[in-house]
Amino acid sequence: MYLVTAQEMRNIDHFAIDTLGIPGVVLMENAGRAVAESIQRKFPEPKNAVVLCGTGNNGGDGWVAIRYLLFAGWNVEAWLVGNEDKLTPDAKIFYHVCQKLTSVHIYHDKSKQKLMKKHLQEAQVIVDALLGTGVKGELRPLLREVVSLINQQPKAWVVSVDIPTGMDTDTGMVSSEVVHAQQTITFGYPKWGHYLYPGADVCGEVNVVDIGLPTQFPADLTPKAQLNEPALWRGYIQPRNPWAHKGTYGHALLIGGAKGMLGAITMAGAVAYRSGVGMVTLTVPEGQEVSLAGKVTQELIWSWSGKSVFSAESAKQFMERASRYSAVVIGPGLGRFMGEDKWLGDLLSTIKAPLVLDADALNILADHPELIKLRDSEYPTVLTPHPGEMARLLHCSISEVESSRLSAARTVANHTGMIVVLKGRYTIIAYPTGKQVVNIIGSPALAKAGSGDLLAGLLGSLLAQRIPANQAVPMATYLHGQAGVIASQTVSEHAVCYQDIIVALGKAFEQLPLS
Ligand SMILES: NC(=O)C1=CN([C@@H]2O[C@H](COP(=O)(O)OP(=O)(O)OC[C@H]3O[C@@H](n4cnc5c(N)ncnc54)[C@H](O)[C@@H]3O)[C@@H](O)[C@H]2O)[C@@H](O)CC1
Ligand SMILES: [K+]
């Protein structure tokens, strides 16, 4: 499913209305009706509702919802916030219908504040149809007052129509007052703000409803982002070939495991096997192999000379064996670079296979951005930063990354020509082509050290199995998130350990529809 900006949504609306000839009021009718139906599904018995409508088309959806709730026997207090003469033409049609069914209160200054407060206090359901995708900047004072009144009602179920009023559609940034909704019902396609912090925190559950908008568009109108779902990559996961041998499913090389950090590469190796690769080699600095041998069973171990750190000498050893591997991961437990900067550059220019750079491999790149040019762009490279690593790559603060996650991911993908996986509650995958995929499957159980190593190992495994990077990356992100969800259903969210995730990965694969 596409994930859209306000402008992309406007383009889709214009295409539907002006090019295809679907009347705008039909879409508004469908939207308002979907809101009322969704509320009735939650509350099958009629209740007291307050529906607050702005003067734009978001308010138009509210007028339609009022009608359906009244028809279903609800007690509805209908409010217009703003002046009647500002109503948009479509909204005006449904406003007039509403006026024939009930009395509409008008709020254009504080004189009606007491009455509105009373209605809000008596309501079990409050519908915020004040502002939608037409919002611009900080809320004006009148709306700020009303939003503040909504937020003072702790017991009511607050439903935002399309966008919680006060949240920016594209960035998820919020005004000094923003509606804190329990549920947001959005139309046609979800919007970026629903999945970007802090907006994502005020949306409650996000329901996307069909209002009859088109699903296919001319190329120039096609949105650039999609939500991660199996439809994007399902065809690339095949039943295993009964005649297969270990070579059929590729050989992943994982490089890391410096002194004191063997756990990371152990986890990455274990998850790689769990996700179908034929062979895994773990490469650690000389001296680490003995401890590693006590931790792993199936994985091959290859130690590099380099006195517990990687060096140019290590890189030379790699070059002699490079052609054996169908994908390489550099990073799990790698440790910070210890002086020489050439070895990573040597590897980047030598590896002729898909490559994943994680953890300290990213920190080295942040310090030596010139190394990026050494990588052969014919082979895909995936960068998997968490916000801290992204901040180092961009030489900015973590809060700057978090307040502009999309543009951070896009910028690095654009500058490096590599696929960027910016990890977080909603992971953003940015492709150098300008496309993005957002993964919303996951669990807070994954917010633990080691989670990133598991993703890196999983990615390395899928890439080693020769699944194209454009599909392997969202597939790995989805499976990782889904394994987190399954593990937290098995043991509590708090208790999930990496072994639980690795076991749950089996179930996550099982639940995938095979092509
Ligand atoms: N055909 C369409 O375009 C459809 C639109 N729909 C609804 O229409 C909404 C978009 O409608 P509009 O484009 O009319 O926009 P909105 O209804 O979101 O808001 C427009 C109004 O908000 C005011 N406004 C903007 N920023 C403000 C601020 N910071 N403080 C106070 N007031 C502010 C503007 O002056 C304008 O009057 C969608 O979110 C959706 O709910 C749906 O009815 C489906 C069909
Ligand atoms: K709204």
Coordinates of C-alpha atoms and ligand atoms in Angstrom, one line a residue:
M1 CA 0.0 0.0 0.0
Y2 CA 1.2 3.5 -0.9
L3 CA 2.3 5.9 1.9
V4 CA 1.6 9.4 0.8
T5 CA 2.5 13.0 1.4
A6 CA -0.2 15.8 1.5
Q7 CA 0.8 16.8 -2.0
E8 CA 0.6 13.2 -3.3
M9 CA -2.8 12.9 -1.7
R10 CA -4.0 16.1 -3.4
N11 CA -2.7 14.8 -6.7
I12 CA -4.6 11.6 -6.2
D13 CA -7.8 13.5 -5.3
H14 CA -7.4 15.7 -8.4
F15 CA -6.8 12.7 -10.6
A16 CA -10.0 11.0 -9.2
I17 CA -12.1 14.1 -9.4
D18 CA -10.9 16.0 -12.4
T19 CA -9.5 13.3 -14.6
L20 CA -11.7 10.3 -13.8
G21 CA -14.8 12.5 -13.0
I22 CA -15.6 11.0 -9.6
P23 CA -17.5 13.8 -7.9
G24 CA -15.7 15.1 -4.8
V25 CA -18.9 14.8 -2.7
V26 CA -19.0 11.1 -3.5
L27 CA -15.6 10.7 -1.9
M28 CA -16.6 12.9 1.0
E29 CA -19.8 10.8 1.5
N30 CA -17.7 7.6 1.5
A31 CA -15.2 9.1 3.9
G32 CA -17.8 10.4 6.4
R33 CA -19.8 7.2 6.2
A34 CA -16.6 5.1 6.8
V35 CA -15.9 7.2 9.9
A36 CA -19.4 6.6 11.3
E37 CA -19.3 2.9 10.5
S38 CA -15.9 2.5 12.2
I39 CA -17.2 4.2 15.3
Q40 CA -20.3 2.0 15.3
R41 CA -18.1 -1.1 15.0
K42 CA -16.3 0.0 18.2
F43 CA -19.6 1.0 20.0
P44 CA -22.4 -1.1 18.7
E45 CA -24.9 0.6 21.1
P46 CA -25.7 4.3 20.4
K47 CA -23.8 6.8 22.7
N48 CA -23.3 10.5 23.2
A49 CA -20.9 11.9 20.6
V50 CA -19.5 15.4 19.9
V51 CA -18.4 16.0 16.3
L52 CA -16.2 19.0 15.8
C53 CA -15.9 20.2 12.2
G54 CA -13.6 22.7 10.7
T55 CA -14.5 24.8 7.6
G56 CA -12.5 22.7 5.1
N57 CA -13.2 19.3 3.6
N58 CA -12.0 17.5 6.7
G59 CA -15.0 19.1 8.4
G60 CA -17.0 17.9 5.4
D61 CA -16.3 14.3 6.3
G62 CA -17.5 15.2 9.8
W63 CA -20.9 16.5 8.6
V64 CA -21.4 13.3 6.8
A65 CA -20.4 11.2 9.8
I66 CA -22.9 13.2 12.0
R67 CA -25.8 12.3 9.6
Y68 CA -25.0 8.5 9.8
L69 CA -24.6 8.6 13.6
L70 CA -27.9 10.4 14.0
F71 CA -29.6 7.9 11.7
A72 CA -28.2 5.1 13.9
G73 CA -29.8 6.6 17.0
W74 CA -26.8 8.4 18.5
N75 CA -27.1 11.6 20.4
V76 CA -24.8 13.9 18.5
E77 CA -23.7 17.5 19.4
A78 CA -22.6 19.0 16.1
W79 CA -20.1 21.9 16.2
L80 CA -18.7 24.1 13.4
V81 CA -15.4 25.7 14.5
G82 CA -14.9 28.8 12.3
N83 CA -17.1 30.9 10.1
E84 CA -19.9 29.6 7.9
D85 CA -18.8 31.7 5.0
K86 CA -15.4 29.9 5.0
L87 CA -17.0 26.5 4.3
T88 CA -15.7 24.8 1.2
P89 CA -18.3 24.1 -1.5
D90 CA -18.5 20.3 -0.8
A91 CA -18.5 20.7 3.0
K92 CA -21.3 23.3 2.6
I93 CA -23.6 20.8 1.0
F94 CA -23.3 18.4 3.9
Y95 CA -23.4 21.2 6.5
H96 CA -26.8 22.2 5.1
V97 CA -28.0 18.6 5.3
C98 CA -26.9 18.4 8.9
Q99 CA -28.7 21.7 9.8
K100 CA -31.9 20.0 8.7
L101 CA -31.3 17.1 11.1
T102 CA -30.0 18.8 14.2
S103 CA -29.0 22.2 15.5
V104 CA -25.4 23.0 14.7
H105 CA -23.4 25.0 17.3
I106 CA -21.0 27.5 16.0
Y107 CA -17.7 28.3 17.8
H108 CA -15.9 31.4 16.5
D109 CA -14.9 33.0 19.8
K110 CA -14.6 32.0 23.4
S111 CA -18.3 32.9 24.2
K112 CA -19.4 29.3 23.5
Q113 CA -16.5 27.7 25.4
K114 CA -18.6 26.7 28.4
L115 CA -21.2 25.0 26.3
M116 CA -18.6 23.1 24.3
K117 CA -16.8 22.0 27.5
K118 CA -20.1 20.7 28.8
H119 CA -20.8 18.7 25.6
L120 CA -17.3 17.3 25.6
Q121 CA -17.6 16.2 29.2
E122 CA -20.8 14.4 28.5
A123 CA -19.5 12.6 25.4
Q124 CA -18.3 9.0 25.2
V125 CA -17.0 9.7 21.7
I126 CA -15.4 12.8 20.3
V127 CA -14.8 13.2 16.6
D128 CA -12.0 15.5 15.5
A129 CA -12.9 16.7 12.0
L130 CA -11.3 20.1 12.4
L131 CA -8.3 19.9 10.1
G132 CA -6.9 17.2 7.8
T133 CA -4.3 17.3 5.1
G134 CA -4.9 21.0 4.5
V135 CA -3.2 22.0 7.8
K136 CA -0.3 24.5 7.5
G137 CA 2.0 25.4 10.3
E138 CA 1.2 26.1 14.0
L139 CA -2.5 25.9 14.8
R140 CA -4.3 29.3 14.9
P141 CA -5.6 30.3 18.4
L142 CA -9.2 29.4 17.9
L143 CA -8.4 25.8 17.0
R144 CA -5.7 25.6 19.7
E145 CA -8.4 26.4 22.3
V146 CA -10.7 23.7 21.0
V147 CA -7.9 21.1 20.7
S148 CA -6.9 21.8 24.3
L149 CA -10.6 21.3 25.4
I150 CA -10.6 17.9 23.6
N151 CA -7.4 16.8 25.3
Q152 CA -8.9 17.6 28.7
Q153 CA -11.4 14.8 28.4
P154 CA -9.6 11.7 29.7
K155 CA -12.5 9.3 29.4
A156 CA -13.8 9.9 25.9
W157 CA -12.8 7.8 22.9
V158 CA -11.2 10.4 20.6
V159 CA -11.4 9.7 16.8
S160 CA -9.4 11.9 14.5
V161 CA -10.6 12.1 10.9
D162 CA -7.7 11.6 8.5
I163 CA -5.1 13.4 10.7
P164 CA -5.1 14.4 14.3
T165 CA -5.6 18.2 14.2
G166 CA -2.3 19.9 14.8
M167 CA -0.1 17.2 13.2
D168 CA 1.8 17.8 10.1
T169 CA 0.8 15.3 7.4
D170 CA 4.3 15.0 5.9
T171 CA 6.7 15.2 8.8
G172 CA 4.6 14.1 11.9
M173 CA 5.7 17.3 13.6
V174 CA 3.1 18.6 16.0
S175 CA 1.8 22.1 17.0
S176 CA 2.0 23.3 20.6
E177 CA -1.5 21.8 20.8
V178 CA -2.4 18.6 19.0
V179 CA -5.3 16.2 19.3
H180 CA -4.3 13.1 21.2
A181 CA -6.5 10.5 19.4
Q182 CA -7.2 6.9 20.3
Q183 CA -8.0 6.2 16.7
T184 CA -7.3 7.8 13.4
I185 CA -9.4 6.9 10.4
T186 CA -7.6 7.9 7.2
F187 CA -8.8 7.7 3.6
G188 CA -7.4 5.8 0.7
Y189 CA -3.7 5.7 1.7
P190 CA -1.9 6.3 5.0
K191 CA 0.1 9.5 5.3
W192 CA 3.7 9.8 6.3
G193 CA 2.9 11.7 9.5
H194 CA 1.0 8.6 10.9
Y195 CA 4.4 6.8 11.1
L196 CA 6.8 9.6 12.0
Y197 CA 7.5 10.6 15.5
P198 CA 6.0 12.5 17.4
G199 CA 2.9 12.4 15.2
A200 CA 2.8 8.6 15.3
D201 CA 2.4 8.9 19.1
V202 CA -0.8 11.0 18.9
C203 CA -2.6 9.0 16.2
G204 CA -3.6 6.0 18.3
E205 CA -4.6 3.0 16.1
V206 CA -4.5 4.0 12.4
N207 CA -7.2 2.6 10.2
V208 CA -7.0 3.0 6.5
V209 CA -10.4 2.9 4.8
D210 CA -11.3 2.6 1.2
I211 CA -13.4 5.6 -0.1
G212 CA -13.3 4.6 -3.8
L213 CA -10.0 6.3 -4.7
P214 CA -8.1 4.9 -7.7
T215 CA -5.3 2.3 -7.0
Q216 CA -3.4 2.9 -10.2
F217 CA -2.1 6.2 -11.5
P218 CA 0.0 7.7 -14.3
A219 CA 3.7 7.4 -13.6
D220 CA 4.1 11.1 -12.6
L221 CA 1.4 10.7 -10.0
T222 CA 2.5 7.4 -8.5
P223 CA 3.5 8.0 -4.8
K224 CA 7.2 7.3 -4.0
A225 CA 6.7 5.3 -0.8
Q226 CA 5.0 2.1 0.2
L227 CA 4.3 0.3 3.5
N228 CA 6.2 -2.9 3.8
E229 CA 4.0 -5.9 3.1
P230 CA 4.6 -9.3 1.6
A231 CA 3.1 -8.3 -1.7
L232 CA 6.3 -6.3 -2.3
W233 CA 8.5 -9.4 -2.2
R234 CA 6.4 -12.5 -1.8
G235 CA 7.4 -13.9 -5.2
Y236 CA 11.1 -14.1 -4.1
I237 CA 10.5 -16.7 -1.4
Q238 CA 10.3 -20.1 -2.9
P239 CA 9.7 -23.6 -1.5
R240 CA 13.1 -25.3 -1.0
N241 CA 14.3 -27.4 -3.9
P242 CA 14.3 -31.1 -3.0
W243 CA 17.5 -31.6 -5.0
A244 CA 19.3 -28.7 -3.4
H245 CA 22.7 -29.0 -1.7
K246 CA 24.3 -26.5 0.6
G247 CA 25.8 -24.5 -2.3
T248 CA 22.4 -23.9 -3.7
Y249 CA 21.5 -21.5 -1.0
G250 CA 24.6 -19.4 -1.0
H251 CA 27.5 -18.7 1.4
A252 CA 27.3 -15.7 3.7
L253 CA 30.4 -14.2 5.2
L254 CA 30.0 -12.2 8.4
I255 CA 32.9 -10.1 9.5
G256 CA 33.1 -8.8 13.1
G257 CA 33.6 -10.3 16.5
A258 CA 36.4 -8.1 17.9
K259 CA 37.6 -8.6 21.4
G260 CA 34.7 -8.5 23.9
M261 CA 32.1 -8.5 21.2
L262 CA 31.8 -12.1 20.0
G263 CA 28.1 -12.2 21.1
A264 CA 27.1 -9.9 18.1
I265 CA 28.6 -12.1 15.4
T266 CA 27.3 -15.3 17.1
M267 CA 23.8 -13.9 17.0
A268 CA 24.1 -12.8 13.4
G269 CA 25.5 -16.2 12.4
A270 CA 22.7 -18.1 14.2
V271 CA 20.0 -16.0 12.5
A272 CA 21.6 -16.4 9.1
Y273 CA 21.2 -20.1 9.4
R274 CA 17.7 -19.8 10.6
S275 CA 16.8 -17.9 7.5
G276 CA 17.8 -20.4 5.0
V277 CA 21.4 -19.7 3.8
G278 CA 23.5 -22.8 2.8
M279 CA 26.7 -21.9 4.5
V280 CA 27.9 -19.2 7.0
T281 CA 31.5 -18.2 7.7
L282 CA 32.2 -16.0 10.7
T283 CA 35.4 -14.0 10.4
V284 CA 37.0 -12.7 13.5
P285 CA 40.4 -11.2 14.4
E286 CA 43.1 -13.7 15.3
G287 CA 42.9 -14.8 18.9
Q288 CA 39.1 -14.7 18.9
E289 CA 38.5 -17.9 17.1
V290 CA 39.0 -20.1 20.2
S291 CA 36.3 -18.4 22.2
L292 CA 34.0 -18.3 19.2
A293 CA 34.4 -22.0 18.6
G294 CA 32.9 -22.6 22.0
K295 CA 29.8 -20.6 21.1
V296 CA 28.8 -21.8 17.6
T297 CA 28.2 -25.2 16.1
Q298 CA 27.3 -25.0 12.4
E299 CA 29.2 -21.9 11.4
L300 CA 32.7 -22.1 9.8
I301 CA 35.2 -19.9 11.5
W302 CA 38.0 -18.1 9.8
S303 CA 40.3 -15.9 11.9
W304 CA 42.3 -13.0 10.4
S305 CA 45.7 -12.1 11.4
G306 CA 45.5 -8.7 13.1
K307 CA 46.1 -9.0 16.8
S308 CA 42.4 -8.8 17.7
V309 CA 41.7 -5.9 15.3
F310 CA 41.2 -5.8 11.6
S311 CA 44.0 -4.5 9.5
A312 CA 45.2 -4.1 6.0
E313 CA 46.8 -7.5 6.3
S314 CA 43.4 -9.0 7.1
A315 CA 41.9 -7.3 4.0
K316 CA 44.7 -8.9 1.9
Q317 CA 43.7 -12.3 3.2
F318 CA 40.2 -11.6 2.3
M319 CA 40.9 -10.7 -1.3
E320 CA 42.3 -14.2 -1.8
R321 CA 39.0 -15.8 -0.8
A322 CA 36.5 -13.1 -1.9
S323 CA 34.9 -15.0 -4.7
R324 CA 33.6 -17.8 -2.4
Y325 CA 30.9 -15.7 -0.8
S326 CA 27.5 -14.7 -2.3
A327 CA 27.0 -12.0 0.3
V328 CA 29.1 -10.2 3.0
V329 CA 28.1 -8.5 6.2
I330 CA 30.6 -6.2 7.9
G331 CA 29.8 -5.0 11.3
P332 CA 28.4 -7.3 14.0
G333 CA 30.8 -6.7 17.0
L334 CA 33.4 -5.2 14.7
G335 CA 34.8 -2.7 17.2
R336 CA 36.0 0.8 16.4
F337 CA 38.7 1.1 13.8
M338 CA 42.1 1.0 15.4
G339 CA 44.3 3.3 13.3
E340 CA 44.6 2.0 9.8
D341 CA 41.8 3.1 7.5
K342 CA 42.8 1.2 4.4
W343 CA 41.4 -2.2 5.2
L344 CA 37.7 -1.3 4.9
G345 CA 38.5 0.5 1.6
D346 CA 40.3 -2.6 0.3
L347 CA 37.3 -4.7 1.2
L348 CA 34.8 -2.3 -0.3
S349 CA 36.7 -2.3 -3.6
T350 CA 37.2 -6.1 -3.6
I351 CA 33.9 -7.6 -2.6
K352 CA 32.0 -8.4 -5.8
A353 CA 28.8 -9.5 -4.0
P354 CA 25.9 -7.8 -2.1
L355 CA 27.3 -6.2 1.0
V356 CA 25.7 -5.1 4.3
L357 CA 27.5 -2.5 6.4
D358 CA 26.3 -2.3 10.0
A359 CA 27.5 -1.0 13.4
D360 CA 31.1 0.1 13.5
A361 CA 31.5 -0.4 9.8
L362 CA 29.1 2.6 9.5
N363 CA 31.1 4.5 12.1
I364 CA 34.2 4.0 10.0
L365 CA 32.4 5.3 6.9
A366 CA 31.2 8.3 8.9
D367 CA 34.9 9.2 9.7
H368 CA 36.1 8.3 6.1
P369 CA 33.3 9.1 3.7
E370 CA 35.8 9.0 0.8
L371 CA 35.7 5.2 1.2
I372 CA 32.2 5.0 -0.2
K373 CA 33.6 5.8 -3.7
L374 CA 35.6 2.6 -3.6
R375 CA 32.6 0.3 -3.7
D376 CA 31.6 -1.1 -7.1
S377 CA 28.1 0.3 -7.6
E378 CA 27.3 -2.7 -9.8
Y379 CA 26.7 -4.7 -6.6
P380 CA 24.1 -3.6 -4.0
T381 CA 25.2 -2.2 -0.7
V382 CA 22.9 -1.9 2.3
L383 CA 23.6 0.5 5.2
T384 CA 21.7 -0.4 8.4
P385 CA 22.2 2.6 10.8
H386 CA 20.2 3.1 14.0
P387 CA 19.6 6.8 14.7
G388 CA 22.9 7.2 16.5
E389 CA 24.9 5.8 13.6
M390 CA 22.8 7.9 11.2
A391 CA 23.7 11.0 13.2
R392 CA 27.4 10.2 12.9
L393 CA 27.0 9.6 9.1
L394 CA 25.3 12.9 8.7
H395 CA 27.4 14.8 11.3
C396 CA 24.3 16.0 13.2
S397 CA 22.5 15.2 16.4
I398 CA 20.3 12.2 17.1
S399 CA 17.3 14.4 17.7
E400 CA 17.9 16.0 14.3
V401 CA 17.8 12.6 12.8
E402 CA 14.7 11.6 14.7
S403 CA 12.8 14.8 13.7
S404 CA 13.6 14.3 10.0
R405 CA 13.9 10.5 9.6
L406 CA 12.7 10.5 6.1
S407 CA 15.0 13.2 4.8
A408 CA 17.9 11.7 6.7
A409 CA 17.4 8.3 5.1
R410 CA 16.8 9.8 1.7
T411 CA 19.9 12.1 1.9
V412 CA 22.3 9.2 2.7
A413 CA 20.7 6.9 0.0
N414 CA 21.1 9.7 -2.5
H415 CA 24.7 10.6 -1.6
T416 CA 26.0 7.1 -1.4
G417 CA 24.0 5.3 -4.0
M418 CA 23.3 2.6 -1.4
I419 CA 20.1 1.3 0.2
V420 CA 19.6 2.8 3.6
V421 CA 17.7 1.0 6.4
L422 CA 17.1 3.6 9.1
K423 CA 16.1 1.5 12.1
G424 CA 13.5 2.5 14.7
R425 CA 9.9 1.7 15.7
Y426 CA 9.0 2.3 12.1
T427 CA 12.0 1.5 10.0
I428 CA 12.5 3.5 6.9
I429 CA 14.1 1.9 3.8
A430 CA 15.3 4.5 1.3
Y431 CA 16.5 3.4 -2.1
P432 CA 18.9 5.5 -4.3
T433 CA 16.2 5.6 -6.9
G434 CA 14.2 7.9 -4.6
K435 CA 11.7 5.2 -3.5
Q436 CA 11.0 4.4 0.1
V437 CA 9.4 1.5 2.0
V438 CA 8.3 1.9 5.6
N439 CA 8.2 -1.1 7.9
I440 CA 5.6 -0.9 10.6
I441 CA 5.7 -4.5 11.7
G442 CA 7.5 -4.9 15.0
S443 CA 7.4 -5.0 18.7
P444 CA 9.1 -3.0 21.5
A445 CA 10.6 -6.4 22.5
L446 CA 13.1 -5.7 19.7
A447 CA 14.4 -2.6 21.5
K448 CA 17.4 -4.5 23.0
A449 CA 21.1 -4.9 22.2
G450 CA 21.6 -7.6 19.6
S451 CA 18.5 -6.8 17.7
G452 CA 20.5 -5.0 15.0
D453 CA 22.9 -7.9 14.7
L454 CA 20.0 -10.2 14.1
L455 CA 18.7 -7.9 11.3
A456 CA 22.2 -7.8 9.7
G457 CA 22.6 -11.6 9.8
L458 CA 19.1 -12.0 8.3
L459 CA 19.8 -9.6 5.6
G460 CA 23.2 -11.2 4.8
S461 CA 21.4 -14.6 4.6
L462 CA 18.7 -13.5 2.2
L463 CA 21.2 -11.6 0.0
A464 CA 23.5 -14.7 0.0
Q465 CA 20.5 -16.7 -1.3
R466 CA 20.6 -14.4 -4.3
I467 CA 17.3 -12.6 -3.5
P468 CA 17.6 -9.2 -5.2
A469 CA 18.5 -6.5 -2.7
N470 CA 15.4 -4.4 -3.5
Q471 CA 13.2 -7.3 -2.3
A472 CA 15.6 -8.9 0.3
V473 CA 15.8 -5.6 2.3
P474 CA 12.1 -5.2 3.0
M475 CA 11.7 -8.9 3.4
A476 CA 14.4 -9.1 6.1
T477 CA 12.9 -6.0 7.9
Y478 CA 9.5 -7.5 7.8
L479 CA 10.6 -11.0 9.0
H480 CA 12.7 -9.4 11.8
G481 CA 9.7 -7.3 13.0
Q482 CA 7.3 -10.2 12.7
A483 CA 9.6 -12.5 14.6
G484 CA 9.6 -9.8 17.4
V485 CA 5.8 -9.8 17.4
I486 CA 5.6 -13.6 17.5
A487 CA 8.3 -13.8 20.3
S488 CA 6.4 -11.3 22.4
Q489 CA 3.2 -13.3 22.1
T490 CA 5.1 -16.4 23.3
V491 CA 7.0 -14.8 26.2
S492 CA 6.3 -11.3 27.5
E493 CA 7.6 -8.3 25.6
H494 CA 9.9 -7.6 28.5
A495 CA 11.4 -11.1 28.6
V496 CA 12.1 -11.6 24.9
C497 CA 15.8 -12.6 24.3
Y498 CA 17.6 -13.0 21.0
Q499 CA 17.1 -16.8 21.2
D500 CA 13.3 -16.2 21.3
I501 CA 13.5 -14.1 18.2
I502 CA 15.6 -16.7 16.4
V503 CA 13.0 -19.4 17.2
A504 CA 10.1 -17.1 16.3
L505 CA 11.7 -16.5 12.9
G506 CA 10.7 -20.0 12.0
K507 CA 7.1 -19.1 12.6
A508 CA 7.5 -15.8 10.8
F509 CA 8.7 -17.8 7.7
E510 CA 5.9 -20.3 8.1
Q511 CA 3.3 -17.5 8.0
L512 CA 4.6 -16.2 4.7
P513 CA 2.5 -17.1 1.7
L514 CA 4.8 -18.9 -0.6
S515 CA 4.5 -18.0 -4.3
Ligands
LIG1 N1 -11.8 15.5 -2.5 C1 -11.0 15.6 -1.5 O1 -10.1 16.3 -1.6 C2 -11.3 14.8 -0.3 C3 -10.9 15.3 0.9 N2 -11.2 14.7 2.0 C4 -11.0 15.4 3.3 O2 -10.5 16.7 3.1 C5 -9.4 16.9 3.9 C6 -8.5 18.0 3.2 O3 -9.4 19.1 3.1 P1 -8.9 20.5 2.8 O4 -7.9 20.5 1.8 O5 -10.2 21.3 2.6 O6 -8.2 20.9 4.2 P2 -8.6 20.8 5.7 O7 -10.0 20.6 5.9 O8 -7.6 19.9 6.3 O9 -8.2 22.3 6.2 C7 -8.4 23.4 5.4 C8 -8.7 24.6 6.3 O10 -7.8 24.7 7.4 C9 -7.4 26.0 7.6 N3 -6.0 25.9 8.2 C10 -4.9 25.4 7.6 N4 -3.9 25.5 8.5 C11 -4.4 26.0 9.6 C12 -3.8 26.2 10.9 N5 -2.5 26.0 11.1 N6 -4.6 26.7 11.9 C13 -5.9 26.9 11.7 N7 -6.5 26.7 10.5 C14 -5.8 26.2 9.5 C15 -7.4 26.6 6.2 O11 -7.5 28.0 6.3 C16 -8.6 25.9 5.6 O12 -9.8 26.6 5.9 C17 -8.7 15.6 4.1 O13 -7.9 15.5 5.2 C18 -9.9 14.7 4.1 O14 -10.4 14.6 5.5 C19 -12.2 13.6 2.0 O15 -13.4 14.2 2.1 C20 -12.1 12.8 0.8 C21 -12.2 13.6 -0.4
K2 K -8.8 15.8 11.9

